[in-house]
Amino acid sequence: MYRSFMNLNIRNKLIAVMVLSMTLVVLVLGYYSFQTSKKQIVHKVSATNLSVAKVIDNNLAGLQRTISDWSTVFILSSAVQSRLQTGGNGGNTLESALYSGPTSSIMDQMLVTGNFDYLSLYGLTDDPLYQVATDDSSGAQPLSVISDSQLYTETVDRNGAPYWFPLTAENNRFVGSNRKDKIGMTRIIRSTLTGDRIGFLFVGVNKETVRSRYLKNLYDEDQGILVLDERGAPLLSAGRALYDPQTLDLSFADGLSNGSKIVKVGREELLLSSSKSNSGWQILYAVPMDSLTHELNSIKLFVAILLIAGLLLSVLLVTILTSFITAPIKNLLQSMKRFQSGRFDEKVEVLHRDEIGQLSRGYNTMVANIKSLVDETYVLRLKEKEAELKALQSQINPHFLYNMLDTIFWEAESAGQDRISEMVINLSRLFRLSLNRGKSFTSVAKEKELIELYLSLQSMRFKDKLTYRIDIPDELNRYVILKLSLQPFIENALVHGIERKREGGHVQISGALEEGYLRFRIEDNGSGMEAKTLREVTELRTESDVNTQQDTGGYAVQNVLQRLKHYYRDNFRLEYKSKPGEGTLVELVIPAQIDIQEDIIA
C-alpha cells in the first residue's frame, strides 16, 4: 500500500495528505474541546459535591452530638447513678424512676425525637438494668458476653468518652434479636461520688433512621454516600453501592482526605468527593462520570459535522493548489540545512523517478563529493592530531609512576626521612586525583582534597613563606565540577604573587552555593599583576602547535578557560581583579550540578 501511494501523482498525494491532515486536526480539536468541557464540569460538580459532603458531615456530627449529650445527661441523672452505685438489680424500679422523676423529661425527649432505636443499661451484674427498643429488637446480651469483646476493651480505653462503630453480625455482642442494621455507640459509666466504673451503656441507631433523618434529599439512586469510621471501616452507606461487602475493597479512597478526584470502581468511573470530620469519620460522596458527561455528546456530533465539512473543503482546496508542489522540495531543503550545520553524511532517499527524484540524485552526488573532500582534508587532520595526543598520553604509565612513588616512600621511611615520606605520599595522592580515571568531571570534595594536597606540597617548598586557608563548606562536597578547575588559579597565584614577594604571602580559597550556582574565590596578598600580564593570563589565545614559554601557569589557566567554555558554554562567569602590590582575586561562578553526563555535554 505504501508503494502504491508513493507512486501516485502529486495531485492524488496531496488530496490524500490533506484529507488525513484535516481529519487529524478536527479529531484533535474535538478531543480537546471535549476534555476541556469535561474538566470544567468536573470542577464545578466537585465544588458542589464537597458542599454536600460538608452538609452530611455536619448532619452526622449533629447526630453524634445529640446522642452523646443525651446519654451524658441520662447516665448522670440521679435515678441512674443511685441504682448503679447501690449495685441493685431492680429493673422495674429503675424504669419507674426514670419516667416519674426529674429524668422523665429526657425520657420523653427520647421517645419524641426518636434519635436512636435501641438502648441497654448495665451495672456491674450480668443482666441489664434497663432496656428499650423502638424497632422490635430484643434480647439484650449478658454483660459477661459483651466484656469479652474487643469493642468493650476499646470502650473502656476511652475512659467514658463515646465509642462509635458499625454493628455487624461478626461483632454484635449486644442485641440477641436485631431487627435492623445499626450503628452502635458505647460508653462506660463512672460514679459521680467516687469516679469508679459502675456501669456500661449501649445505644443503637438504625441506619435507616440516619438515612431518613440526616441524609434526606442529599442523594438519589445514581449517587452514592459512604461513611467510614475513624479506623476506615464502612459505617453507613446510602444510594448506589461503592464497594463489595464481601471483599471490603476501599482502595479507591486511599490518599483522599478533603477534596475530590476521579476514581475507577469496577468498570465505572466516579467523581469521588471526601470530607473528614473532627471525630475522624470520613464522608465519601460519589457521582458517576457518565451522568456528568452525558450532555457533552453534542460536542461529539459537532466534531462529526465539522469533519465532514472539512473533508469536502480540503478536497476542493487541494484541487486548486496542486500546482504548488512543496512537500518534496521542502524535504530537500531541510536536508540542505542539516548539511549546512555540519552533517556531511546527509543523504536524501530517492524512491521514485519523477523530477524531484532526479533532483535528489544530483543533490546526493554533490554531498558525497563534498564529504569525500572534507574527509581527505579536515577530518584527516583531526584524526592525525588525535593520534598524536594519544601517543603522547600513552608515554606516561600511571601504574609505573605509582609504583615508583611507593618505592621512594618506603625508602624514605626506612631512612627516617618523615618529611620526604609525607611529600611523596601527598604527591602520589595528588597525581591520582588529577588523573581522575580519565573523567573530565569530579566532585567538589575531591577537588578540595586535591588543592589541599597541592598547597601542602607548596608550603613544604616555600617553608615559612606560604600560609593558606581553604573555606569550602562540606555541604558542597556532593556537587560536580570540572576537574582541575581551581588548582591552576592557585598555581597562578603562587607564580605571579607569592614567589615574587620576599616575605612570602597568604592564599585563601572559599566556596559557597548561591541561587543554583557554585561561587569560588581564590585570593592572595602577593605582588599582584600588571594589566598586560592579567590580559595575557585571562584572554583565550589562538591554538598553536609550538610552545616556547617556560612559565606553565598561564598555560594552565588558558586550559581551564577553554574547558570551561567547552563544557559550560556561556553559563559560567570568571572574573580577575588584581593590582600591583595588593594581590589578586579570582572569582569563578559555575552551575551547581549533582550529576552530569560527559557524553551529552561533549
Coordinates of N, CA and C in Angstrom, one line a residue, residues 88-89 121-130 140-144:
G88 N -27.8 -2.3 92.6 CA -29.1 -3.0 92.6 C -29.4 -3.7 91.3
N89 N -30.5 -4.5 91.4 CA -30.8 -5.3 90.2 C -32.3 -5.1 89.8
L121 N -28.8 -0.6 79.4 CA -28.0 -0.1 80.5 C -27.6 -1.2 81.4
Y122 N -26.3 -1.3 81.8 CA -25.8 -2.4 82.6 C -25.1 -1.8 83.8
G123 N -25.3 -2.5 84.9 CA -24.5 -2.2 86.1 C -23.3 -3.1 86.1
L124 N -22.9 -3.6 87.3 CA -21.8 -4.5 87.4 C -22.2 -5.9 87.4
T125 N -23.6 -6.2 87.3 CA -24.1 -7.5 87.2 C -24.3 -7.9 85.8
D126 N -24.6 -9.2 85.5 CA -24.6 -9.7 84.2 C -25.9 -9.2 83.4
D127 N -27.0 -9.1 84.1 CA -28.2 -8.7 83.4 C -28.4 -7.2 83.3
P128 N -29.0 -6.7 82.2 CA -29.2 -5.3 82.0 C -30.2 -4.8 83.0
L129 N -29.9 -3.5 83.5 CA -30.8 -2.9 84.4 C -32.0 -2.2 83.7
Y130 N -31.7 -1.8 82.4 CA -32.8 -1.2 81.7 C -32.6 -1.4 80.2
A140 N -31.3 -8.4 75.0 CA -30.1 -7.8 75.5 C -29.1 -8.9 76.0
Q141 N -27.9 -8.9 75.5 CA -26.9 -10.0 75.9 C -26.4 -9.7 77.3
P142 N -25.9 -10.7 78.0 CA -25.3 -10.5 79.3 C -24.1 -9.7 79.2
L143 N -23.7 -9.0 80.3 CA -22.5 -8.2 80.3 C -21.3 -9.0 80.2
S144 N -21.3 -10.3 80.7 CA -20.1 -11.1 80.5 C -19.8 -11.4 79.1

